[in-house]
GROMACS .gro file of C-alpha atoms in nm:
model
   72
    1MET     CA    1  12.921   1.432  12.577
    2PRO     CA    2  13.279   1.545  12.527
    3LEU     CA    3  13.548   1.406  12.771
    4GLY     CA    4  13.282   1.113  12.820
    5LEU     CA    5  13.122   1.326  13.144
    6ASP     CA    6  12.799   1.276  13.276
    7PRO     CA    7  12.595   1.603  13.172
    8ASP     CA    8  12.451   1.602  13.546
    9LEU     CA    9  12.795   1.597  13.686
   10LEU     CA   10  12.918   1.885  13.429
   11ASP     CA   11  12.614   2.068  13.565
   12ILE     CA   12  12.721   2.075  13.940
   13LEU     CA   13  13.099   2.094  13.916
   14ALA     CA   14  13.258   2.444  13.973
   15CYS     CA   15  13.601   2.569  13.981
   16PRO     CA   16  13.753   2.536  14.331
   17ALA     CA   17  13.933   2.886  14.327
   18PRO     CA   18  13.775   3.171  14.556
   19ASP     CA   19  13.670   3.338  14.216
   20HIS     CA   20  13.521   3.012  14.091
   21GLY     CA   21  13.258   2.980  13.813
   22GLU     CA   22  13.093   2.707  13.577
   23LEU     CA   23  13.306   2.451  13.446
   24ARG     CA   24  13.303   2.405  13.042
   25PRO     CA   25  13.449   2.107  12.844
   26GLY     CA   26  13.773   2.179  12.661
   27THR     CA   27  14.020   2.500  12.667
   28PRO     CA   28  13.963   2.814  12.450
   29ASP     CA   29  14.213   2.682  12.175
   30ASP     CA   30  14.070   2.324  12.175
   31PRO     CA   31  13.728   2.244  12.276
   32ASP     CA   32  13.811   1.873  12.201
   33ALA     CA   33  14.088   1.891  12.501
   34ALA     CA   34  14.062   1.684  12.782
   35ALA     CA   35  14.017   1.966  13.037
   36LEU     CA   36  13.764   2.192  13.167
   37THR     CA   37  13.767   2.531  13.182
   38CYS     CA   38  13.625   2.792  13.434
   39THR     CA   39  13.416   3.042  13.296
   40ALA     CA   40  13.494   3.305  13.556
   41CYS     CA   41  13.892   3.296  13.612
   42ASP     CA   42  13.985   3.105  13.269
   43ARG     CA   43  14.189   2.794  13.469
   44ARG     CA   44  14.208   2.484  13.311
   45TYR     CA   45  14.175   2.130  13.516
   46PRO     CA   46  14.288   1.838  13.347
   47VAL     CA   47  14.098   1.527  13.276
   48THR     CA   48  14.240   1.231  13.353
   49ASP     CA   49  14.111   0.873  13.238
   50GLY     CA   50  13.749   1.038  13.260
   51ILE     CA   51  13.808   1.200  13.611
   52PRO     CA   52  13.833   1.584  13.665
   53VAL     CA   53  14.154   1.666  13.857
   54LEU     CA   54  14.002   2.004  14.025
   55LEU     CA   55  14.311   2.075  14.244
   56LEU     CA   56  14.457   2.413  14.205
   57SER     CA   57  14.802   2.256  14.204
   58GLU     CA   58  14.726   2.078  13.884
   59ALA     CA   59  14.543   2.360  13.691
   60SER     CA   60  14.677   2.578  13.419
   61GLY     CA   61  14.627   2.905  13.291
   62GLY     CA   62  14.432   3.191  13.496
   63PRO     CA   63  14.538   3.446  13.695
   64ALA     CA   64  14.851   3.293  13.841
   65ALA     CA   65  14.953   3.248  13.444
   66GLU     CA   66  14.960   3.598  13.405
   67PRO     CA   67  15.249   3.853  13.482
   68ASN     CA   68  15.222   4.023  13.831
   69ASP     CA   69  15.009   4.356  13.800
   70GLN     CA   70  15.279   4.653  13.875
   71ARG     CA   71  15.064   4.903  14.066
   72GLY     CA   72  15.253   5.208  14.276
   0.00000   0.00000   0.00000
């Protein structure tokens, strides 16, 4: 299992954001990265020493990384 995570744990983990989804190992650019990526919002959460850090303040990517929509 990538990242050394228990497959049963990976099955129950979910993104903590309101637009949450399942998490998959790695990132879109690097499937072997020490991270978990949300399938719904594309936020990436680091995995440190085998422990997923599921804090929004530690996430990268996702909606916050995109430029603001300029609607009139």
